[in-house]
Coordinates of C-alpha atoms and ligand atoms in Angstrom, one line a residue:
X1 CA 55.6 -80.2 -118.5
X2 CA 56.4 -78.2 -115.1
X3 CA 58.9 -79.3 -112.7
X4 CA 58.6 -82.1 -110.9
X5 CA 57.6 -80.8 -107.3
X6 CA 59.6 -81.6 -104.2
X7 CA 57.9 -83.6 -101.4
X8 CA 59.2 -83.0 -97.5
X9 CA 58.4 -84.9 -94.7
X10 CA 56.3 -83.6 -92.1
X11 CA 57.2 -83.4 -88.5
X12 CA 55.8 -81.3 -86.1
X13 CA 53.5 -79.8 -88.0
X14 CA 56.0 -78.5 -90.5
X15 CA 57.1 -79.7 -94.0
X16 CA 60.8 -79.7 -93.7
X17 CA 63.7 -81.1 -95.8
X18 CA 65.6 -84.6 -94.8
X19 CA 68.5 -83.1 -92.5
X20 CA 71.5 -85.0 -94.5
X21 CA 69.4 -82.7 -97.9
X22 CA 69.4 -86.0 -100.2
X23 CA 66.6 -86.8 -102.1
X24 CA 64.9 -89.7 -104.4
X25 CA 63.4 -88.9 -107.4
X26 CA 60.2 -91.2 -107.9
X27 CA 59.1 -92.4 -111.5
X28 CA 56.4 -93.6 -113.6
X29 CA 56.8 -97.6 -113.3
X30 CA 55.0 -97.2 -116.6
X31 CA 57.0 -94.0 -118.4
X32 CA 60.4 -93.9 -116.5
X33 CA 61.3 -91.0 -117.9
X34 CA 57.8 -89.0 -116.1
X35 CA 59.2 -88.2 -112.8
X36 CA 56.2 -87.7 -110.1
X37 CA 58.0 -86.0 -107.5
X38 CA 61.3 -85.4 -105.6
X39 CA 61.1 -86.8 -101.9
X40 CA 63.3 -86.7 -99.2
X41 CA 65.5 -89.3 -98.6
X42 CA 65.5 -89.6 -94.3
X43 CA 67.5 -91.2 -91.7
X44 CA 68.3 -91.5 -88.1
X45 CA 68.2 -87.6 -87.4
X46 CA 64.8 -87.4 -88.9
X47 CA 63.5 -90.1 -87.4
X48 CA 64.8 -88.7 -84.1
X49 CA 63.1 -85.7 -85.1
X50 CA 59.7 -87.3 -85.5
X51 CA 60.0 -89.7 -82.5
X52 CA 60.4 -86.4 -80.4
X53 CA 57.7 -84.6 -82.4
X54 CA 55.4 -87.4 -81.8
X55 CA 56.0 -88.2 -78.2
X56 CA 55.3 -84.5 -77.0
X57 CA 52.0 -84.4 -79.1
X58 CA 50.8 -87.8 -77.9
X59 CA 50.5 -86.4 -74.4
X60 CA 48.2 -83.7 -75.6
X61 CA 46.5 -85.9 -78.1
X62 CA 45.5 -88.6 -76.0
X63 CA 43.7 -86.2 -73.4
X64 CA 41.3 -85.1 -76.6
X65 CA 38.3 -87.2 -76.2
X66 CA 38.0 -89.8 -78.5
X67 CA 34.2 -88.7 -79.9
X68 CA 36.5 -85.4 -80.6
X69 CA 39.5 -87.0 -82.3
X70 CA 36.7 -89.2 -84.0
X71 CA 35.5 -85.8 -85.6
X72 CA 38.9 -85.1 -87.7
X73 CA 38.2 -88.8 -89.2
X74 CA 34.8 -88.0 -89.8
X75 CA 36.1 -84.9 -92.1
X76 CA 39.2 -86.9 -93.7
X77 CA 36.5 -89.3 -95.6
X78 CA 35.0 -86.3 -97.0
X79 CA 37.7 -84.1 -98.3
X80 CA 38.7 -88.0 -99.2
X81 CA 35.2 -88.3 -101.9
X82 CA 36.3 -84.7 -103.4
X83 CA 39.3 -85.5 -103.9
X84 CA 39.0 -89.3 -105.0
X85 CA 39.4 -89.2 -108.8
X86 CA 42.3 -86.9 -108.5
X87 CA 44.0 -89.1 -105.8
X88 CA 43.4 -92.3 -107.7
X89 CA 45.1 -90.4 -111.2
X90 CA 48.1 -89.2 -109.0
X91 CA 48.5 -92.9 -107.7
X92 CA 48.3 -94.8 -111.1
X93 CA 51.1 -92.6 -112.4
X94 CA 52.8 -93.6 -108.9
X95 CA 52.6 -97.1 -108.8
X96 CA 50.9 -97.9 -112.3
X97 CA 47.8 -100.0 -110.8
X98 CA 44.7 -99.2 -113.6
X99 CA 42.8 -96.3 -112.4
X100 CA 39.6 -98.1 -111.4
X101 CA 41.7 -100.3 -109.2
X102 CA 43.5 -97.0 -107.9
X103 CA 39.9 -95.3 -107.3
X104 CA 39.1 -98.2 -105.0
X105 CA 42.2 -97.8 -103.0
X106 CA 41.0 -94.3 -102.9
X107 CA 37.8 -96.1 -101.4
X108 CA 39.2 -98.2 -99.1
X109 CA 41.1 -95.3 -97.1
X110 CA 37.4 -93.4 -97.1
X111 CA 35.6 -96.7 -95.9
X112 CA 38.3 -97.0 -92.8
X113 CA 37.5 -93.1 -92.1
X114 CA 34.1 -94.0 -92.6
X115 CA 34.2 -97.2 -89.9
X116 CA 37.0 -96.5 -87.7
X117 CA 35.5 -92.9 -87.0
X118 CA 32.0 -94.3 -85.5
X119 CA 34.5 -95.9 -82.6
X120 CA 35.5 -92.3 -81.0
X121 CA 31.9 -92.9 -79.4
X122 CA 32.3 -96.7 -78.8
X123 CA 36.0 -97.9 -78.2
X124 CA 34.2 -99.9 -75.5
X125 CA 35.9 -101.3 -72.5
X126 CA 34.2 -104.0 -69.8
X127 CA 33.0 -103.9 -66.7
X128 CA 32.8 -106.9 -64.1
X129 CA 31.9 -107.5 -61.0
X130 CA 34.6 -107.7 -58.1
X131 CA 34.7 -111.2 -55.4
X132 CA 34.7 -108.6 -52.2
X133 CA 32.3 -106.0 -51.3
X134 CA 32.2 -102.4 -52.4
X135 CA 34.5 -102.7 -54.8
X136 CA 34.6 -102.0 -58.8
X137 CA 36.4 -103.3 -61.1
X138 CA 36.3 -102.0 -65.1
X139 CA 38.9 -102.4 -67.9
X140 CA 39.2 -99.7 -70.4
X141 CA 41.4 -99.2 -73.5
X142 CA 44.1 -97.0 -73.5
X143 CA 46.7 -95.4 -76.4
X144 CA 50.0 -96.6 -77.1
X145 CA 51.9 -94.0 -77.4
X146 CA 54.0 -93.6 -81.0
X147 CA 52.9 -95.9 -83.5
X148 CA 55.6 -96.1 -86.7
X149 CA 53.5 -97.2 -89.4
X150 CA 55.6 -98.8 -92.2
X151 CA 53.7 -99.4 -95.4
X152 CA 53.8 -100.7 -99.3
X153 CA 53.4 -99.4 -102.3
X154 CA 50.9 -102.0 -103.6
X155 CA 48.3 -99.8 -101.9
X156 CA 49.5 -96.6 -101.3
X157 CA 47.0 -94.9 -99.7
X158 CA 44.7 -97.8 -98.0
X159 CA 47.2 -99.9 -96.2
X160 CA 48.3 -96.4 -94.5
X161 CA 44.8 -95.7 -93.7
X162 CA 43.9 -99.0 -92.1
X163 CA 47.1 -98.0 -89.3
X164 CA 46.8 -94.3 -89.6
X165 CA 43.0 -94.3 -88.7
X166 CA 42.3 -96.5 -85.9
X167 CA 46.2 -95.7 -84.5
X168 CA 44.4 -91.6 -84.4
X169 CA 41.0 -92.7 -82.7
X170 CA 42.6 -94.8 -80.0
X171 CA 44.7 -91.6 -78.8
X172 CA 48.0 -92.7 -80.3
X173 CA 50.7 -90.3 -82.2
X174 CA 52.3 -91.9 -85.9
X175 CA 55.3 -92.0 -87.9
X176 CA 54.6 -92.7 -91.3
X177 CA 57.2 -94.2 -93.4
X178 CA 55.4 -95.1 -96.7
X179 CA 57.6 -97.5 -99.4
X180 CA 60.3 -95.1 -101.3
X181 CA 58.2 -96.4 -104.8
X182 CA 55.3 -94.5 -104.0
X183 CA 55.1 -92.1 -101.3
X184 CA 52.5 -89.3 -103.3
X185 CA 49.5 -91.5 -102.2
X186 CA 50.4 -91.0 -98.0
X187 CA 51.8 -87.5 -98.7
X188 CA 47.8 -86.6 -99.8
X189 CA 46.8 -89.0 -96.7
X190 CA 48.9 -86.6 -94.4
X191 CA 48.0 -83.2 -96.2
X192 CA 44.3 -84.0 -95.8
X193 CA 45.4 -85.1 -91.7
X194 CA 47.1 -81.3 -91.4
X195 CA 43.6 -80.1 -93.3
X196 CA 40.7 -81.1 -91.5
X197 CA 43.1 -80.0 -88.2
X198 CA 44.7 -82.7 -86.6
X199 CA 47.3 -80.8 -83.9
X200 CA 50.8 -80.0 -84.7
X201 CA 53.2 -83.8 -84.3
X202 CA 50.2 -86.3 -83.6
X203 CA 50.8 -87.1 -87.6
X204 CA 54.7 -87.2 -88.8
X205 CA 55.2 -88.4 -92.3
X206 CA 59.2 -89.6 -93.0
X207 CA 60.2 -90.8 -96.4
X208 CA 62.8 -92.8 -97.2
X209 CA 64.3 -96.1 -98.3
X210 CA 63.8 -99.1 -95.4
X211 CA 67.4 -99.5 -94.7
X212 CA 68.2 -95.9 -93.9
X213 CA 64.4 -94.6 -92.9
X214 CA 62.7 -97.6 -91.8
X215 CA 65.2 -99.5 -89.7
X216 CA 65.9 -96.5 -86.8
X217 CA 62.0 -95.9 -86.8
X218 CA 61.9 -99.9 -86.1
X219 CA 64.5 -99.8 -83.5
X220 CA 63.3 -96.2 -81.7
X221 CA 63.3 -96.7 -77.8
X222 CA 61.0 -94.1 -78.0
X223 CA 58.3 -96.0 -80.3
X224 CA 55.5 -97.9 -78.9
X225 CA 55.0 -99.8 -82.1
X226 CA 55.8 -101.1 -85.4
X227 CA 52.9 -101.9 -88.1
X228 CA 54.3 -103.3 -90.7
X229 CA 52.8 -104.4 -93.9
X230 CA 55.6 -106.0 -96.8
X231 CA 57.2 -109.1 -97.4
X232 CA 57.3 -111.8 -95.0
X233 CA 61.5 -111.4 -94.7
X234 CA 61.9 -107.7 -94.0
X235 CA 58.4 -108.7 -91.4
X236 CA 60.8 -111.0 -90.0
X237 CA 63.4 -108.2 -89.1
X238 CA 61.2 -105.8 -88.1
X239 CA 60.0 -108.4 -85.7
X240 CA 63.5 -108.8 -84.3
X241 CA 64.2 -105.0 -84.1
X242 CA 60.9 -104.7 -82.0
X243 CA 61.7 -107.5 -80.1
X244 CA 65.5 -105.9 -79.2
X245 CA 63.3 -102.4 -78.1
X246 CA 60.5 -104.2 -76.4
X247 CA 58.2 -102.9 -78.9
X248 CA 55.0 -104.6 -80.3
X249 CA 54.8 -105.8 -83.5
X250 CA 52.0 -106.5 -85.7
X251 CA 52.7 -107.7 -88.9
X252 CA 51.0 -108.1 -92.4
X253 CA 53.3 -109.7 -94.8
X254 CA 53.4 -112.5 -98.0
X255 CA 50.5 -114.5 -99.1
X256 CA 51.0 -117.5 -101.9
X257 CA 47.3 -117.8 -102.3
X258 CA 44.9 -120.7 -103.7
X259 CA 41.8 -120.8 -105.5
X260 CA 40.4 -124.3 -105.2
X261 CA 38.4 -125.2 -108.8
X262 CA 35.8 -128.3 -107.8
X263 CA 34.7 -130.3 -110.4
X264 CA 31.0 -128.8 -109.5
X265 CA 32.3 -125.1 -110.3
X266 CA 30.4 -122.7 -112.4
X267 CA 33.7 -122.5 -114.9
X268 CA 32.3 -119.0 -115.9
X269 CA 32.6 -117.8 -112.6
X270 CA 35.8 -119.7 -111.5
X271 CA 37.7 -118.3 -114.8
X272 CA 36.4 -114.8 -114.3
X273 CA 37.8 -115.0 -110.5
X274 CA 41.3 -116.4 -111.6
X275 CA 41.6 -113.5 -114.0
X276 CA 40.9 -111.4 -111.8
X277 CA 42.7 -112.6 -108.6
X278 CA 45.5 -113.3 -110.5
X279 CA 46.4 -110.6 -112.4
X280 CA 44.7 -107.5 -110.8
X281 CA 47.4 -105.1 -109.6
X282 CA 49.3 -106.9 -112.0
X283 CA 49.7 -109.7 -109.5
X284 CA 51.2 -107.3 -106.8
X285 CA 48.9 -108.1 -103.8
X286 CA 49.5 -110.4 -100.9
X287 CA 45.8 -111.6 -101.4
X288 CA 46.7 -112.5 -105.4
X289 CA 45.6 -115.7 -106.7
X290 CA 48.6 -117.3 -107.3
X291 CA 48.1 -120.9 -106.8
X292 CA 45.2 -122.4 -108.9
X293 CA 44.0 -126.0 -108.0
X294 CA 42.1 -127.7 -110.5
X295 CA 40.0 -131.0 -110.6
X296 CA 41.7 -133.0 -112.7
X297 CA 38.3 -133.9 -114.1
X298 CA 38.0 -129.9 -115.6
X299 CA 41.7 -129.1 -115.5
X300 CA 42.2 -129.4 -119.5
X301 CA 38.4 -127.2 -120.3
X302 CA 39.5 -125.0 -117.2
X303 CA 43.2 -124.2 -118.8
X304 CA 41.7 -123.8 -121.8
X305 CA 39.2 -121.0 -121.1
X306 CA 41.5 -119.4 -118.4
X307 CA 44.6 -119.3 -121.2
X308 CA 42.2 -117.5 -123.5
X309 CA 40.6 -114.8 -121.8
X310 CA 43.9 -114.4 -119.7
X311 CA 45.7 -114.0 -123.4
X312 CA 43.1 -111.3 -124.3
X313 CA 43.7 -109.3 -121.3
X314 CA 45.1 -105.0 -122.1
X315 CA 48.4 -104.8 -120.8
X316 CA 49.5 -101.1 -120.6
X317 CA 49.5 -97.3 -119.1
X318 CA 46.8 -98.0 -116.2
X319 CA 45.6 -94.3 -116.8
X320 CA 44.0 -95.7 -120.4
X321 CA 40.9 -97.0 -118.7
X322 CA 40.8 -99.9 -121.7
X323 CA 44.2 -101.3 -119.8
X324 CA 43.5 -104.9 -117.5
X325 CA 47.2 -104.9 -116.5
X326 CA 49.8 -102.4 -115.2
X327 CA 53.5 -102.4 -115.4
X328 CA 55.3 -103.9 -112.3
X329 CA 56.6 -101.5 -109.9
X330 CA 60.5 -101.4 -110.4
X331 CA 63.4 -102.9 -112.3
X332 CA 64.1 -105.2 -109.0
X333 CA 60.3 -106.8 -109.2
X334 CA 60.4 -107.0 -112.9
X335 CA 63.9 -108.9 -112.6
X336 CA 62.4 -110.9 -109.5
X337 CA 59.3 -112.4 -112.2
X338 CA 61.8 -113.2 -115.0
X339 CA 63.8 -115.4 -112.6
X340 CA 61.0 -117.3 -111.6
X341 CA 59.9 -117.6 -114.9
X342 CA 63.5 -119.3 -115.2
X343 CA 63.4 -121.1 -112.0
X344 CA 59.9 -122.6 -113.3
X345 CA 60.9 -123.6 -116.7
X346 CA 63.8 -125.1 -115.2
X347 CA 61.6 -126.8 -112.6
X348 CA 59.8 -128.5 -115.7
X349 CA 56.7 -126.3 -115.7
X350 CA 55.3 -125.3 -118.8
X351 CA 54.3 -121.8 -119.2
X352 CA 51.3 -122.0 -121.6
X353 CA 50.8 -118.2 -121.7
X354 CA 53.0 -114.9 -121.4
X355 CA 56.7 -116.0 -119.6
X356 CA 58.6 -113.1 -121.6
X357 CA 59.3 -108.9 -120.7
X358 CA 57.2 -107.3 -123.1
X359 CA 59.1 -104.4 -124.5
X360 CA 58.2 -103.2 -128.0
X361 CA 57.0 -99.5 -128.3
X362 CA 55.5 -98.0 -125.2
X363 CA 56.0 -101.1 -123.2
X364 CA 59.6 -100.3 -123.8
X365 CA 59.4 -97.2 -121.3
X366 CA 57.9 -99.4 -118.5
X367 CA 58.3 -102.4 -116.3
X368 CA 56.0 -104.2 -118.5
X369 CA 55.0 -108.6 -118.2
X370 CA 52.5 -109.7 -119.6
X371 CA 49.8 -112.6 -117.9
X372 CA 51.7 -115.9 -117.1
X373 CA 50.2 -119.0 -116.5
X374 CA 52.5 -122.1 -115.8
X375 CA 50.6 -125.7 -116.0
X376 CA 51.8 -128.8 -114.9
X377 CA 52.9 -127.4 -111.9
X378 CA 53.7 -130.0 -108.4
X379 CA 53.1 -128.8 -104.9
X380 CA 57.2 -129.0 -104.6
X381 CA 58.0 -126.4 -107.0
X382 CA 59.4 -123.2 -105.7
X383 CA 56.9 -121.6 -108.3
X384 CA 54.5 -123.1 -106.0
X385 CA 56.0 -122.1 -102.7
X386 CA 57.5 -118.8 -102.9
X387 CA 56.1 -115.6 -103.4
X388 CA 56.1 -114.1 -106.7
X389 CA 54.6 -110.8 -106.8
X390 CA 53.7 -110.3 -110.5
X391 CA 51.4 -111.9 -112.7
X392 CA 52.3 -115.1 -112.9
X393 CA 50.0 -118.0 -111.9
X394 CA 50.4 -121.8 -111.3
X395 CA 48.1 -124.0 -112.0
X396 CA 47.9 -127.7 -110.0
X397 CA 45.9 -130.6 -110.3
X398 CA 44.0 -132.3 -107.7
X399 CA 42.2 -135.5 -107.4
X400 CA 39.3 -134.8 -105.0
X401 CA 38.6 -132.3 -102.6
X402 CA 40.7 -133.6 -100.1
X403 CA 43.7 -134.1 -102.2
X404 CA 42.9 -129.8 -103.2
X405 CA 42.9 -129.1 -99.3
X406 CA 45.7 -130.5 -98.9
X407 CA 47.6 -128.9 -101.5
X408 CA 46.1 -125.8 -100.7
X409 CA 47.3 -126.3 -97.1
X410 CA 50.8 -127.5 -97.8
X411 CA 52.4 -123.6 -98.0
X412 CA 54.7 -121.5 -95.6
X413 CA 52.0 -118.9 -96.1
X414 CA 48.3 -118.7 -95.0
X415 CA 46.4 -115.8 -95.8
X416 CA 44.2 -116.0 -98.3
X417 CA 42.0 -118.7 -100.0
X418 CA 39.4 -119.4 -102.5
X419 CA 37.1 -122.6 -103.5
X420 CA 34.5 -122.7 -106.4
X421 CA 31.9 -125.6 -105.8
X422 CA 27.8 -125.4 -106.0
X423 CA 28.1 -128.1 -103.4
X424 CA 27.6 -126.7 -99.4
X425 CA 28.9 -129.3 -98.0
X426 CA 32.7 -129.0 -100.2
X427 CA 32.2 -125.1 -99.2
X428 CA 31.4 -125.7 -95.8
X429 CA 34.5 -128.3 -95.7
X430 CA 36.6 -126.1 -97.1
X431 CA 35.5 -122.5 -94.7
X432 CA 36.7 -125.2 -92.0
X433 CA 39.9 -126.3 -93.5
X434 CA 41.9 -124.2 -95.4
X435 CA 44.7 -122.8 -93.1
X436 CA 44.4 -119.0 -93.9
X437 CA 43.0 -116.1 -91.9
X438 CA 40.5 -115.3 -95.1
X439 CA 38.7 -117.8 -97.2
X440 CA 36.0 -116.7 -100.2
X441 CA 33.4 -118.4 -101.7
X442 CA 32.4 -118.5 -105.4
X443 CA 34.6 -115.3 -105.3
X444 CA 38.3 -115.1 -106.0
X445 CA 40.9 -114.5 -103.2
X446 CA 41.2 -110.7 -103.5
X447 CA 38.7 -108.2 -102.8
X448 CA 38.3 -107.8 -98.9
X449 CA 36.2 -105.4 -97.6
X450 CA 37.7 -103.4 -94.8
X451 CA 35.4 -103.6 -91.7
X452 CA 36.6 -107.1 -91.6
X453 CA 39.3 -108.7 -90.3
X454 CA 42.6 -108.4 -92.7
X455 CA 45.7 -111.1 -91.8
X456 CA 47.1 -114.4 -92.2
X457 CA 48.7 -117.1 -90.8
X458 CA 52.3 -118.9 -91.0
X459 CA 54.4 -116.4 -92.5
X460 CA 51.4 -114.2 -93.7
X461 CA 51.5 -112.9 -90.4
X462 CA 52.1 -112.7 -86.4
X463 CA 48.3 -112.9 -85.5
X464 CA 47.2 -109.5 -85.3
X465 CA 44.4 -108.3 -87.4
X466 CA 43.8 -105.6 -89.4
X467 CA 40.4 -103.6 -90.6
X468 CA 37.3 -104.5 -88.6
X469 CA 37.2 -102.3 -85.7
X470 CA 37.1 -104.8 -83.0
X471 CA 40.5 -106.3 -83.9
X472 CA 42.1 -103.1 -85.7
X473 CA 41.8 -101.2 -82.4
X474 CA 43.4 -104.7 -80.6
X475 CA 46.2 -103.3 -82.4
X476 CA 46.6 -100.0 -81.5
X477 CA 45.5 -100.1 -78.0
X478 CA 46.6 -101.3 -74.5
X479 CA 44.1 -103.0 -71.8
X480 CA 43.9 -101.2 -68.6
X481 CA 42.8 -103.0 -65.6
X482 CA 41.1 -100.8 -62.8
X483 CA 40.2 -101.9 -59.2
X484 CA 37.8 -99.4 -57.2
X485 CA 37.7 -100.0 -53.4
X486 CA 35.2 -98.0 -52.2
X487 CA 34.9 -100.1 -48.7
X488 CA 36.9 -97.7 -46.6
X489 CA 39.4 -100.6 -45.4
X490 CA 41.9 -102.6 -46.8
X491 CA 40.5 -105.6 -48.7
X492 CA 42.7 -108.6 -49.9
X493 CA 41.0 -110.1 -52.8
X494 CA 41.6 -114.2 -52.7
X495 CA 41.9 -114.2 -48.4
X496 CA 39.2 -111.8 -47.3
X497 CA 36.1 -113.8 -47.9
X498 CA 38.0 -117.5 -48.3
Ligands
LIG1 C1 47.1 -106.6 -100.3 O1 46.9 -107.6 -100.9 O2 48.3 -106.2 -100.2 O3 41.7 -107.7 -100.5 C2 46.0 -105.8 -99.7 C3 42.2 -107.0 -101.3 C4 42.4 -105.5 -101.0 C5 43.6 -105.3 -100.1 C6 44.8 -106.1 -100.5 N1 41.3 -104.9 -100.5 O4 42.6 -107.5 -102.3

């Protein structure tokens, strides 16, 4: 096999070499011993670096007309199709997520290019008319400035598109700082910025851990600000580091999601949606299904089918394309889903299904757990409150629709829901009442399409939204107000006329 190759981060237009020279190797979470890549391990200096880099191209940058800056994006989805199957191979062996999964992050990132590019020619702004005479008033968006764009490993290369993208057509310049386990996917993101032309230090890419890398980017005076997307406690210090440097913040973080089973469901469809939005990516989205809500009228024929199929699932390399279920992404996350697994047996849960490391022959190179699903789980459980992040699933029971609402609603986090009913009336209910910035249909609580608004609620989030234009670009741009007198005297609006 040929030497793993050494990454750099890019600042200025050039690929350089962390100033303090450490690096990090990254590995296969599902063949530790395959080592991707070498990539730098950065700090303050760099960051410095960048933040200088950036600021001097943003004045340039955001003099480029939009419809022209629009153009690059345009170009980015395409070299993004050619390249798509040998993206989404490079980001399985990354981050282990099975490569049709991978070749939809793949999508998602082309989608945004796709979407966010048609606003270089509409980015609109609002006129209205002005209480005294011959005057104009308009408001018009505006860039930023440096945007540090902090992002996971769950979805390597879309979560840094839906920042990267809209942060380039509103006129802004970026810092990336992808997560330290998987920082291939927004290296090809960048090379295919630097291809299709983007100038010299309007796109930076610094890797590095979030203690040493993340946390100067957070607290740069020079940084205009901080989207973050990760768990809701490092959210919650980023959110204190912007507020120290009067930065903005917007902030996409934990999710501990239900999917509401009526008595009315179509089982078929409702088990089908569990499988899949609870152990897709191996459990390791903030949309996951991790909360499962049952009428206790189905709950035993529900478990039942759910346990089987679930059982059945192909846990292994997500590069076989027979495989269900990756490994987890570390050591840490796989430690993290065996103490829950504790915490819940200790809690008096029953875990029907799965509950132990799987580690016999290949599985013993990766971070392998196989499908979990605890039953006889209460609403006060920590396995019911906190975050997981792995394949491991909760199911509760609920007495009426209400009583699932409720439960449902009864979580520090809030964004993402699901309720299976033929009834309108329960569905309608339910689009009204479940506290969480996305709710689904007959469909499980993953799969969000990205010209829609992305976010949650509670500690999902601090009310920003990602994806559809409108709001995505509410993100990455500033209102500016502008009065016209064109009345040759002084006018005082609210005397002159009153
Ligand atoms: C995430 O869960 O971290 O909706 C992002 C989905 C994907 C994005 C998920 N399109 O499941």
């Amino acid at each position: 096999m040929a030497e793993p190759k050494t990454y750099r981060n890019f600042i200025d237009g050039e690929w350089i070499e962390a100033s303090a020279r450490q690096t990090r190797e990254n590995r296969n979470p599902a063949d530790k011993s395959e080592v991707i890549g070498t990539f730098q391990s950065s700090g303050q200096a760099d960051i410095d670096a960048a933040v200088e880099a950036a600021r001097k191209a943003w004045r340039r940058w955001r003099q480029v007309p939009a419809p022209k800056r629009a153009e690059h994006l345009f170009r980015m989805g395409e070299i993004l199709v050619r390249r798509k199957e040998e993206y989404a191979r490079e980001m399985t062996r990354e981050m282990g997520k099975p490569l049709r999964e991978a070749r939809g992050d793949v999508q998602e990132a082309i989608d945004v290019c796709y979407h966010i590019a048609g606003e270089g020619r509409r980015l609109h702004g609002h006129t209205t008319p002005s209480e005294l005479p011959n005057k104009s008033c308009l408001s018009m968006r505006v860039p930023l400035g440096v945007c540090g764009l902090i992002t996971p490993w769950n979805f390597p290369m879309a979560i840094p598109s839906w920042k990267l993208i809209p942060a380039l057509v509103c006129g802004n310049s970026v810092i990336i700082k992808p997560s330290s386990d998987a920082p291939l996917s927004a290296y090809h993101l960048v090379k295919v910025c630097q291809e299709v032309g983007i100038p010299r230090g309007v796109v930076n890419y610094v890797t590095g851990d979030g203690e040493s890398a993340g946390t100067p980017l957070t607290r740069h005076a020079g940084v205009a600000l901080i989207s973050f997307t990760g768990s809701s406690e490092t959210g919650r210090q980023v959110n204190l580091a912007c507020a120290d440097t009067y930065k903005r913040a917007a902030l996409e973080m934990g999710g501990k999601n239900a999917m509401i089973v009526m008595d009315d469901a179509r089982l078929d469809l409702a088990v089908e949606g569990a499988l899949w939005g609870a152990f897709a990516t191996t459990g390791q989205r903030c949309t996951a299904t991790s909360r499962i809500i049952v009428h206790k009228k189905i709950l035993k024929e529900f478990v039942d089918r759910f346990v089987e199929r679930a059982g059945s699932l192909k846990v292994g390399d997500g590069l076989d394309e027979s495989v269900d279920v990756g490994p987890l992404i570390n050591e840490a996350q796989l430690k993290k889903v065996m103490d829950y697994i504790q915490i819940g047996r200790d809690e008096g849960a029953d875990p029907v299904l799965g509950g132990v490391r799987l580690t016999k022959n290949e599985y013993g190179r990766g971070f392998f757990f196989p499908p979990t699903v605890f039953t006889g789980v209460t609403r006060g459980m920590r396995i019911a409150r906190e975050e997981i992040f792995g394949p491991v699933v909760c199911v509760l029971a609920a007495d009426s629709l209400e009583d699932a609402l409720e439960i449902a609603n009864d979580s520090p986090y809030g964004l993402s829901s699901s309720i299976y009913t033929q009834d309108v009336n329960k569905a309608f209910a339910a689009m009204r009442d479940l506290e969480t910035g996305i709710t689904y249909v007959n469909s499980s609580t993953i799969g969000a399409e990205t010209h829609l608004p992305f976010g949650g609620l509670k500690k999902s989030g601090n009310g920003h939204r990602e994806g559809a234009a409108h709001t995505a670009i509410d993100i990455f741009s500033e209102w500016k107000t502008v009065y016209v007198d064109y009345s040759g005297k002084l006018q005082k609006a609210q005397m002159d006329n009153n």
